[in-house]
C-alpha cells in the first residue's frame, strides 16, 4: 500500500514533506535544513530520502563531518549533542572520567583503526588527548563516524548475523520436502491429501499427528511440533514420582547414588534431590561434577559421541557436520589427522582454513567462524551466506562501482548508504535492493512486463535513431515535489550535456483517470532538468503543463504512423538543443 506524502510539520509551511510517513512528522527539504541547524549540524550531501538512512553532515561547532540518521538526530537534539565528536570530547573532560591526561599517539590510533576495518581520516581535535574521538570511515559500508579508540566497531559488522542459508528461488518450503524427523508422524487417515501437498514446514495451522513410538494421537502445528505431548506428560509424571520418593532423603540414604559419590562433603548432609553439583565417579574412573539425581557420566557420553563421530567420518562420502560453505574452506593439507566430518559446528578446536577465492590461509575454530561478523575470509572481509555464494548469477550482475562486493552483502540484507547498481548481460544499468533482486525483480529494460505493445514499438523506433535509449529506468531527484521517484516509459539520454528526454505514452484506457498524476509526473521531470514528450492517445484531453521543455502530441495507437511522430520528436529535440 502506498504511503501518502504528508505536509511539512514546520509551523506555517504547506510544502510536501521530503519523505513519506504514516504516523511520524515529516519536513520539507528547506526545513530539514533548519532542523539540522537546531541540532548544531548542516547538510553536506543531499537528503538520502529516509529517516533511517545515513546523512552526511558537518557540525557547526567543531566542524567534524560524519554520517547520522535523521531519526537519531531528532531523538538526541533536545537531550544531548547529536555530534558524536562534541559529545565524546565533552565526556572525556568530565571530572568524574578524567581520561584526557596525555596527548594520544595518532600512529597508534591509525593502526588500531585499520585493524578494526576503518580508514583513518584524522583527529577531531588538536591536540588529540587520550580518549578523544577520531574521524574514521568503515571500509565495508562507507559510513564516516567520530569514534574513540575504545569503541571502534561499526554497526554494519554487528548486524545480519543470519545463520540460515538463503532459500533459492523456486525451492520448496513445504513440510513434505523438509526432511523433518516428524514426517513419519503425519497422520494420513485424519489429514487430507491437500494438507500433505500444501502445508509449509513452518505452518501455524493445526495438523493431526500420530506418535511413532506409542501411536498416541494429537494435534499441533508444524511450527510448534517438537515431541509427543502424551509421552512428555508421562515422563514428567515419572520424574515427579521419583522426586517424591527421594523426599527427605540424603545421598547416604540412596545406595545407587552413594556408590559413585567422590565429593569431600559428607553425603549424609547433601539432599538426594539437590540441584547443586558435586564430584562423582563412574565405572571407568572418570571424575565429573553433576547433580545427585543426574545419571550417567558426562565424560563417558562425550567420548562415546566422539567415537561415533570419528566412525561416521571415516566412512565413504561422510557429510560434514558444519555448513557446506565452511566445509569447502577446510584446509585439505594442513590439518593433519583431524577429520572434518568429525568436527562439531560449535567446536573450539583450532584448525586451518583456506579461502578458495583468494587463497588466504588462517587458523580459527569452527565455533568462532559462525559468530559475530561471520567472516568468510578475514583478509577479503567477505561474509558467510553472502549474495555471491547463494546467487552467483546475480553476483555476475554486481557493478564494480558499488562500495561493497557481492561477497560482502547478504541476499536479503540492507546496504548502508547506497542502493546497489546492477549490470545485466545486455549492459543495462539499474539500481535495486538485494532483497528485490533475489525475489525475482528483473532488469527493468530487458523486462517486457507492464509494457504495452505500442510502448515497445516506440522504444524500438527511437532506439534505431538515438544511441542511448532506456526503458523502465527509475529516476530519483531532490527536485521532485510530488513523489520521491518516477519510472518513465522511455528515456533518451543526451550525450552532449543537454537535457535528456522522457517519452511517455498515455493510453486512452489506462490514463483516462490519471490526468493529475500525469501532470505531476511531467512537472517533476521538467523541474529535474528533463525534456518531456507526452503522447496522449485520442480522445484523451491535453494536460495543463506550460513549459518550453514540454511537448504534447496526439497519438492513435498502433494504427498511427510511428515514424512520423518519432521524426517530430527528433526535430523538437534538435530545436531544444540549439
XYZ file of C-alpha atoms in Angstrom:
578
model
C 0.000 0.000 0.000
C 1.392 3.380 -0.969
C 2.136 5.815 1.829
C 0.727 9.278 1.280
C 3.236 12.090 1.408
C 2.316 14.325 4.341
C 2.684 18.091 4.625
C 5.740 19.616 6.306
C 5.300 19.901 10.083
C 7.172 23.210 10.314
C 4.834 25.903 11.581
C 3.309 27.892 8.724
C 4.710 25.644 5.955
C 2.375 23.942 3.453
C 5.008 22.193 1.288
C 5.085 18.412 0.969
C 7.474 16.554 3.247
C 10.778 15.249 1.879
C 9.904 11.699 2.954
C 6.722 9.655 3.303
C 5.400 8.653 6.716
C 2.270 7.149 8.239
C 2.293 8.456 11.810
C 5.520 10.388 12.417
C 6.175 14.027 11.445
C 7.880 14.969 8.198
C 9.522 18.154 6.901
C 10.236 19.668 3.507
C 13.835 19.947 2.291
C 14.141 23.602 3.342
C 13.001 22.980 6.899
C 15.033 19.787 7.188
C 18.000 22.134 6.888
C 16.541 24.318 9.639
C 16.038 21.215 11.793
C 19.681 20.273 11.335
C 20.757 23.792 12.335
C 18.767 23.492 15.562
C 20.725 20.294 16.254
C 24.022 22.078 15.564
C 24.590 20.465 12.166
C 24.414 21.322 8.471
C 23.986 19.042 5.463
C 26.992 18.148 3.310
C 25.144 15.793 0.916
C 21.563 15.705 -0.347
C 18.968 14.196 1.969
C 19.012 10.387 1.350
C 15.198 10.170 1.325
C 14.656 8.104 4.504
C 14.844 8.939 8.199
C 16.732 5.657 8.763
C 19.338 6.284 6.034
C 22.698 7.843 6.907
C 23.063 11.534 6.019
C 26.481 13.188 5.719
C 26.540 16.314 7.913
C 29.007 18.818 9.358
C 28.998 20.013 12.960
C 28.584 23.788 13.256
C 30.644 23.791 16.489
C 33.680 21.564 15.867
C 33.479 21.139 12.068
C 33.515 17.330 12.177
C 31.946 15.729 9.071
C 30.140 12.443 9.821
C 27.096 10.346 8.937
C 23.968 10.360 11.161
C 20.440 9.057 10.702
C 17.748 11.740 10.760
C 15.698 9.822 13.347
C 18.822 9.676 15.560
C 19.379 13.433 15.217
C 15.746 14.149 16.152
C 15.954 11.795 19.130
C 19.148 13.325 20.528
C 18.801 17.043 19.696
C 16.774 18.014 22.774
C 18.777 15.985 25.320
C 22.420 15.946 24.151
C 24.683 16.896 21.249
C 23.928 14.744 18.179
C 27.502 15.374 17.021
C 29.455 12.459 18.485
C 32.750 14.342 18.273
C 31.451 17.111 20.568
C 29.701 14.598 22.823
C 32.774 12.382 23.386
C 35.130 15.370 23.697
C 32.926 16.804 26.467
C 32.503 13.385 28.139
C 36.267 12.810 28.043
C 36.820 16.022 30.036
C 34.256 15.266 32.709
C 35.982 15.471 36.124
C 34.452 12.115 37.059
C 36.014 10.463 33.995
C 39.370 12.286 33.791
C 40.690 10.362 30.780
C 42.291 13.273 28.866
C 45.627 13.161 30.651
C 48.158 12.931 27.807
C 48.454 13.540 24.062
C 47.425 10.496 22.030
C 49.783 8.843 19.542
C 47.984 9.261 16.209
C 50.015 6.452 14.591
C 48.780 4.002 17.200
C 45.188 5.129 16.595
C 45.642 4.789 12.817
C 46.937 1.232 13.201
C 44.075 0.311 15.551
C 41.512 1.770 13.122
C 42.947 -0.325 10.274
C 42.723 -3.475 12.399
C 39.049 -2.715 13.121
C 38.204 -2.285 9.419
C 38.359 1.532 9.221
C 40.177 4.076 7.102
C 41.668 6.667 9.444
C 40.651 10.222 8.410
C 42.253 12.227 11.222
C 41.748 13.506 14.752
C 38.619 15.518 15.503
C 40.509 17.914 17.773
C 44.046 19.232 18.032
C 45.817 18.370 20.173
C 44.136 14.964 20.463
C 44.226 13.776 24.058
C 43.869 10.151 25.149
C 40.209 9.163 24.833
C 39.323 11.907 22.323
C 37.329 10.946 19.196
C 38.799 10.471 15.712
C 37.187 10.541 12.267
C 37.147 7.095 10.669
C 35.391 5.593 7.641
C 34.206 1.991 7.581
C 35.778 0.108 4.667
C 32.719 -2.118 4.436
C 29.759 0.290 4.379
C 31.490 3.646 3.774
C 29.975 5.316 6.850
C 32.040 8.164 8.366
C 31.944 8.409 12.166
C 33.605 10.074 15.129
C 34.841 7.291 17.421
C 37.295 6.830 20.230
C 39.898 4.066 20.317
C 37.785 2.019 22.735
C 34.592 1.931 20.632
C 35.782 1.450 17.067
C 33.234 -1.120 15.883
C 30.903 -0.227 13.027
C 27.289 -1.311 13.446
C 27.331 -2.907 9.982
C 29.641 -5.595 11.383
C 27.247 -6.477 14.193
C 24.120 -6.817 12.059
C 22.903 -9.519 9.746
C 24.225 -12.482 11.778
C 21.932 -14.718 9.827
C 22.824 -18.385 10.127
C 20.239 -19.978 7.827
C 21.239 -20.005 4.153
C 19.038 -18.131 1.749
C 16.398 -20.210 0.028
C 16.943 -20.342 -3.712
C 14.099 -19.141 -5.966
C 11.697 -21.982 -6.660
C 12.989 -24.139 -3.795
C 10.237 -25.857 -1.816
C 9.417 -24.790 1.733
C 6.761 -27.473 2.178
C 6.744 -29.802 5.152
C 6.676 -32.875 2.893
C 10.020 -31.805 1.384
C 11.643 -30.635 4.622
C 13.338 -33.914 5.599
C 11.955 -33.476 9.127
C 12.179 -36.436 11.535
C 8.440 -35.924 12.106
C 7.469 -36.859 8.539
C 6.635 -40.379 9.771
C 4.319 -38.855 12.408
C 1.952 -37.401 9.776
C -1.499 -38.932 10.253
C -2.645 -39.754 6.715
C -6.005 -41.018 7.950
C -7.080 -37.720 9.543
C -5.215 -35.229 7.313
C -6.325 -34.676 3.738
C -4.151 -35.111 0.663
C -4.414 -31.355 0.107
C -2.898 -30.757 3.569
C 0.033 -33.015 2.671
C 0.685 -31.211 -0.616
C 0.310 -27.614 0.619
C 1.406 -27.412 4.285
C 4.588 -25.290 4.756
C 7.267 -26.569 7.124
C 6.703 -23.572 9.422
C 2.901 -23.509 9.160
C 0.911 -22.448 12.242
C -2.339 -24.208 11.296
C -3.334 -27.326 13.246
C -2.425 -30.742 11.818
C -3.125 -34.303 13.078
C -0.129 -36.398 14.168
C 0.485 -39.954 15.384
C 3.401 -40.622 17.775
C 5.811 -43.048 16.074
C 6.825 -44.687 19.393
C 3.475 -45.447 21.018
C 0.855 -44.394 18.487
C -0.532 -41.506 20.563
C -2.714 -39.154 18.501
C -2.558 -35.397 18.986
C -2.993 -32.071 17.178
C -0.244 -29.481 16.696
C 1.122 -27.071 14.118
C 4.317 -27.975 12.197
C 5.932 -24.825 13.607
C 5.173 -25.846 17.213
C 5.876 -29.579 16.891
C 8.765 -30.860 18.970
C 7.548 -34.011 20.731
C 4.522 -36.121 21.621
C 2.609 -34.319 24.422
C 1.394 -37.644 25.914
C 4.934 -39.005 26.096
C 6.156 -35.756 27.636
C 3.414 -35.879 30.265
C 4.322 -39.488 31.067
C 7.998 -38.633 31.516
C 7.141 -35.668 33.729
C 4.922 -37.902 35.844
C 7.710 -40.484 36.240
C 10.183 -37.748 37.154
C 7.862 -36.325 39.800
C 7.216 -39.796 41.217
C 10.954 -40.408 41.526
C 11.430 -36.968 43.068
C 8.766 -37.707 45.674
C 10.485 -40.999 46.532
C 13.722 -39.100 47.310
C 11.989 -36.536 49.526
C 13.651 -36.111 52.932
C 16.478 -38.441 51.903
C 20.185 -37.666 51.744
C 22.733 -39.065 49.275
C 23.791 -41.533 52.005
C 20.240 -42.934 52.071
C 20.210 -43.807 48.319
C 22.680 -46.653 47.535
C 22.569 -46.196 43.742
C 23.731 -42.563 44.186
C 26.125 -43.194 47.089
C 28.006 -45.842 45.058
C 29.507 -43.136 42.825
C 29.973 -40.381 45.440
C 33.521 -38.877 45.371
C 32.992 -35.442 46.882
C 34.728 -34.115 50.002
C 31.423 -33.261 51.645
C 29.619 -35.709 53.896
C 26.933 -37.430 51.743
C 24.646 -37.530 54.763
C 24.450 -33.727 54.677
C 23.514 -33.495 50.973
C 19.889 -33.906 49.909
C 19.308 -36.519 47.217
C 17.111 -34.002 45.356
C 19.738 -31.244 45.497
C 20.316 -29.327 42.287
C 23.845 -28.366 43.266
C 26.780 -30.098 41.616
C 29.137 -32.472 43.424
C 32.003 -34.745 42.387
C 31.024 -38.256 41.252
C 32.977 -41.106 39.675
C 31.895 -43.687 37.102
C 32.770 -47.313 36.281
C 35.624 -46.052 34.090
C 37.146 -43.946 36.858
C 36.193 -40.548 35.423
C 35.515 -37.765 37.907
C 32.983 -35.116 36.985
C 30.706 -32.642 38.716
C 26.945 -33.217 38.436
C 23.767 -33.097 40.497
C 22.984 -36.273 42.527
C 19.844 -37.065 40.569
C 21.593 -36.945 37.183
C 22.572 -40.411 35.940
C 25.466 -41.288 33.701
C 28.961 -39.885 33.281
C 29.256 -36.783 31.061
C 32.852 -37.716 30.167
C 31.781 -41.181 29.000
C 28.963 -39.658 26.950
C 31.356 -37.187 25.340
C 33.850 -39.907 24.474
C 31.091 -42.103 23.058
C 29.884 -39.223 20.880
C 33.444 -38.560 19.718
C 33.982 -42.219 18.804
C 30.686 -42.262 16.914
C 31.558 -39.083 15.015
C 35.007 -40.418 14.085
C 33.485 -43.723 12.978
C 30.981 -41.909 10.772
C 33.683 -39.572 9.462
C 35.832 -42.481 8.220
C 33.030 -43.897 6.091
C 32.921 -43.111 2.393
C 31.257 -39.806 1.463
C 30.727 -38.840 5.103
C 28.885 -35.484 5.129
C 30.434 -32.639 7.170
C 28.638 -31.615 10.359
C 29.391 -27.943 9.748
C 27.791 -25.867 7.000
C 28.684 -26.504 3.354
C 30.327 -23.091 2.946
C 32.635 -23.636 5.922
C 33.336 -27.201 4.789
C 34.662 -26.048 1.431
C 37.142 -23.790 3.270
C 38.545 -26.581 5.479
C 42.236 -26.782 4.547
C 42.934 -30.071 2.740
C 46.615 -30.368 3.726
C 47.404 -28.528 6.957
C 45.047 -30.196 9.450
C 46.914 -33.462 9.871
C 44.732 -36.295 11.181
C 41.792 -34.028 12.037
C 38.699 -35.309 10.240
C 36.435 -32.526 9.002
C 33.335 -34.731 9.185
C 34.028 -35.359 12.885
C 34.238 -31.659 13.813
C 31.213 -30.158 15.531
C 29.966 -26.798 14.198
C 30.449 -25.432 17.740
C 33.905 -26.982 18.177
C 36.572 -24.920 19.922
C 39.428 -26.776 18.241
C 41.845 -24.584 16.308
C 42.112 -25.712 12.673
C 43.403 -24.339 9.367
C 41.176 -22.754 6.717
C 41.774 -21.627 3.141
C 39.548 -19.301 1.128
C 39.064 -20.874 -2.340
C 38.629 -17.415 -3.909
C 41.796 -15.605 -2.822
C 43.852 -18.483 -1.362
C 44.350 -16.801 2.033
C 45.126 -19.270 4.867
C 44.483 -18.733 8.568
C 43.622 -20.527 11.823
C 40.356 -20.315 13.742
C 37.812 -22.561 15.447
C 34.579 -23.710 13.750
C 32.569 -22.246 16.625
C 34.177 -18.789 16.284
C 33.731 -18.807 12.488
C 29.946 -18.838 12.883
C 29.681 -15.966 15.382
C 29.676 -12.169 15.383
C 30.765 -10.914 11.943
C 30.686 -14.432 10.422
C 33.520 -13.610 8.057
C 34.149 -15.905 5.133
C 37.666 -14.514 4.667
C 39.287 -12.099 7.173
C 41.574 -10.612 4.513
C 38.862 -10.003 1.879
C 36.283 -9.175 4.593
C 33.790 -11.347 2.717
C 30.993 -12.869 4.793
C 29.291 -16.245 5.087
C 25.898 -16.738 3.411
C 26.661 -13.877 1.049
C 24.821 -12.876 -2.104
C 27.695 -14.169 -4.238
C 27.668 -17.584 -2.565
C 23.920 -18.236 -2.814
C 23.171 -16.295 -6.025
C 26.245 -16.377 -8.314
C 24.120 -15.321 -11.298
C 23.083 -12.111 -9.517
C 26.665 -11.607 -8.332
C 27.706 -11.559 -12.007
C 25.454 -8.506 -12.389
C 27.019 -6.710 -9.407
C 28.566 -3.434 -10.582
C 32.220 -2.782 -9.612
C 31.164 0.794 -8.767
C 29.374 -0.452 -5.620
C 31.373 0.233 -2.416
C 30.992 -3.438 -1.385
C 31.410 -6.641 -3.363
C 28.703 -9.284 -3.731
C 30.724 -11.374 -1.230
C 30.204 -8.682 1.444
C 26.394 -8.387 1.381
C 23.658 -10.872 2.190
C 20.852 -11.846 -0.202
C 18.161 -10.052 1.788
C 20.352 -7.692 3.820
C 20.391 -3.910 3.701
C 23.251 -1.976 2.144
C 24.070 1.062 4.232
C 24.356 4.399 2.475
C 23.738 3.216 -1.093
C 21.395 1.285 -3.353
C 23.337 -1.383 -5.289
C 23.885 -0.877 -9.019
C 23.421 -3.906 -11.263
C 24.507 -4.502 -14.856
C 22.632 -7.125 -16.898
C 24.108 -9.229 -19.718
C 22.872 -6.649 -22.240
C 24.811 -3.878 -20.478
C 21.777 -2.128 -18.970
C 22.446 -0.476 -15.622
C 19.842 -0.079 -12.887
C 19.550 0.156 -9.117
C 17.740 -2.387 -6.937
C 17.940 -3.646 -3.368
C 19.391 -7.126 -2.849
C 16.047 -8.343 -1.464
C 14.072 -7.213 -4.525
C 16.596 -8.737 -6.932
C 16.724 -12.111 -5.161
C 12.922 -12.102 -5.058
C 12.914 -12.053 -8.844
C 12.738 -8.414 -9.968
C 14.422 -8.373 -13.414
C 16.330 -5.745 -15.349
C 13.683 -3.057 -15.994
C 14.900 -2.528 -19.563
C 15.011 -6.196 -20.553
C 11.667 -6.948 -18.933
C 8.526 -6.540 -21.049
C 6.193 -6.984 -18.077
C 3.914 -3.951 -17.696
C 4.920 -2.518 -21.077
C 2.293 -2.218 -23.803
C 2.870 -3.208 -27.435
C 2.692 0.414 -28.509
C 5.284 1.427 -25.901
C 7.649 -1.319 -27.111
C 7.063 -0.202 -30.714
C 8.118 3.368 -29.865
C 11.094 2.033 -27.916
C 12.280 0.098 -30.979
C 11.757 3.082 -33.295
C 13.595 5.529 -31.017
C 16.454 3.057 -30.410
C 17.038 2.925 -34.163
C 17.744 6.677 -34.196
C 19.301 7.578 -30.854
C 22.385 5.783 -29.412
C 21.267 5.678 -25.777
C 17.608 4.849 -25.175
C 16.347 3.268 -21.931
C 13.056 1.717 -20.869
C 11.774 1.374 -17.313
C 14.507 3.358 -15.538
C 13.716 4.584 -12.024
C 14.567 8.288 -11.647
C 15.104 9.898 -8.248
C 15.701 13.596 -7.647
C 15.676 16.012 -4.743
C 13.812 18.395 -7.073
C 10.737 16.147 -7.176
C 7.878 17.569 -5.114
C 5.053 15.126 -5.904
C 6.862 11.806 -5.425
C 10.259 10.551 -4.341
C 10.810 8.714 -7.639
C 9.248 8.260 -11.073
C 9.629 5.476 -13.640
C 9.184 6.945 -17.157
C 8.249 4.802 -20.156
C 11.270 5.778 -22.264
C 14.354 7.928 -21.574
C 16.537 9.248 -24.399
C 19.874 10.035 -22.788
C 21.665 13.111 -24.113
C 25.362 12.681 -24.922
C 26.235 16.379 -25.280
C 25.433 17.609 -21.765
C 21.968 18.865 -22.689
C 18.716 17.719 -21.126
C 17.745 14.077 -21.523
C 14.287 13.447 -22.961
C 11.478 11.474 -21.336
C 8.854 9.998 -23.683
C 5.551 8.964 -22.078
C 2.802 7.116 -23.938
C -0.625 7.688 -22.305
C -3.099 5.038 -23.468
C -6.695 6.252 -23.542
C -7.962 3.377 -21.381
C -5.370 3.312 -18.608
C -4.851 7.082 -18.380
C -8.491 8.174 -18.534
C -8.478 8.930 -14.782
C -4.791 9.797 -14.381
C -4.614 13.383 -15.585
C -3.456 14.690 -12.192
C -0.771 12.018 -11.839
C 0.444 12.555 -15.425
C 0.601 16.316 -14.820
C 2.539 15.931 -11.546
C 4.954 13.483 -13.165
C 5.599 15.868 -16.077
C 6.165 18.880 -13.796
C 8.574 16.906 -11.556
C 10.615 15.655 -14.510
C 10.827 19.137 -16.020
C 11.952 20.533 -12.666
C 14.651 17.828 -12.577
C 16.077 19.087 -15.902
C 14.386 16.654 -18.298
C 12.610 17.479 -21.546
C 9.227 15.719 -21.516
C 7.284 14.400 -24.512
C 3.790 13.044 -23.815
C 1.949 11.060 -26.485
C -1.705 11.394 -25.450
C -3.841 8.760 -27.159
C -7.094 10.054 -28.668
C -9.564 11.014 -27.138
C -7.541 11.979 -24.015
C -7.512 15.714 -23.298
C -4.483 17.945 -23.034
C -2.616 18.347 -19.717
C -2.275 21.764 -18.003
C 1.521 21.882 -18.450
C 3.093 25.012 -19.894
C 6.845 24.872 -20.452
C 9.402 25.211 -23.244
C 10.650 21.787 -22.164
C 7.289 20.065 -22.702
C 5.841 18.663 -25.933
C 2.419 17.047 -26.165
C 1.283 15.121 -29.254
C -1.950 13.338 -30.097
C -1.437 9.619 -30.845
C -3.734 6.954 -32.296
C -2.276 3.681 -31.000
C -0.766 1.012 -33.261
C -2.642 2.400 -36.258
C -0.617 5.619 -36.010
C 2.346 6.496 -38.188
C 5.019 5.930 -35.556
C 7.831 7.116 -37.839
C 6.052 10.476 -38.269
C 5.780 11.028 -34.508
C 9.385 9.913 -33.940
C 10.520 12.408 -36.598
C 8.544 15.147 -34.812
C 10.240 14.268 -31.537
C 13.672 14.299 -33.220
C 13.008 17.717 -34.750
C 11.761 19.101 -31.411
C 14.829 17.775 -29.596
C 17.094 19.438 -32.146
C 15.438 22.804 -31.524
C 15.735 22.377 -27.746
C 19.484 21.763 -28.044
C 20.132 24.892 -30.104
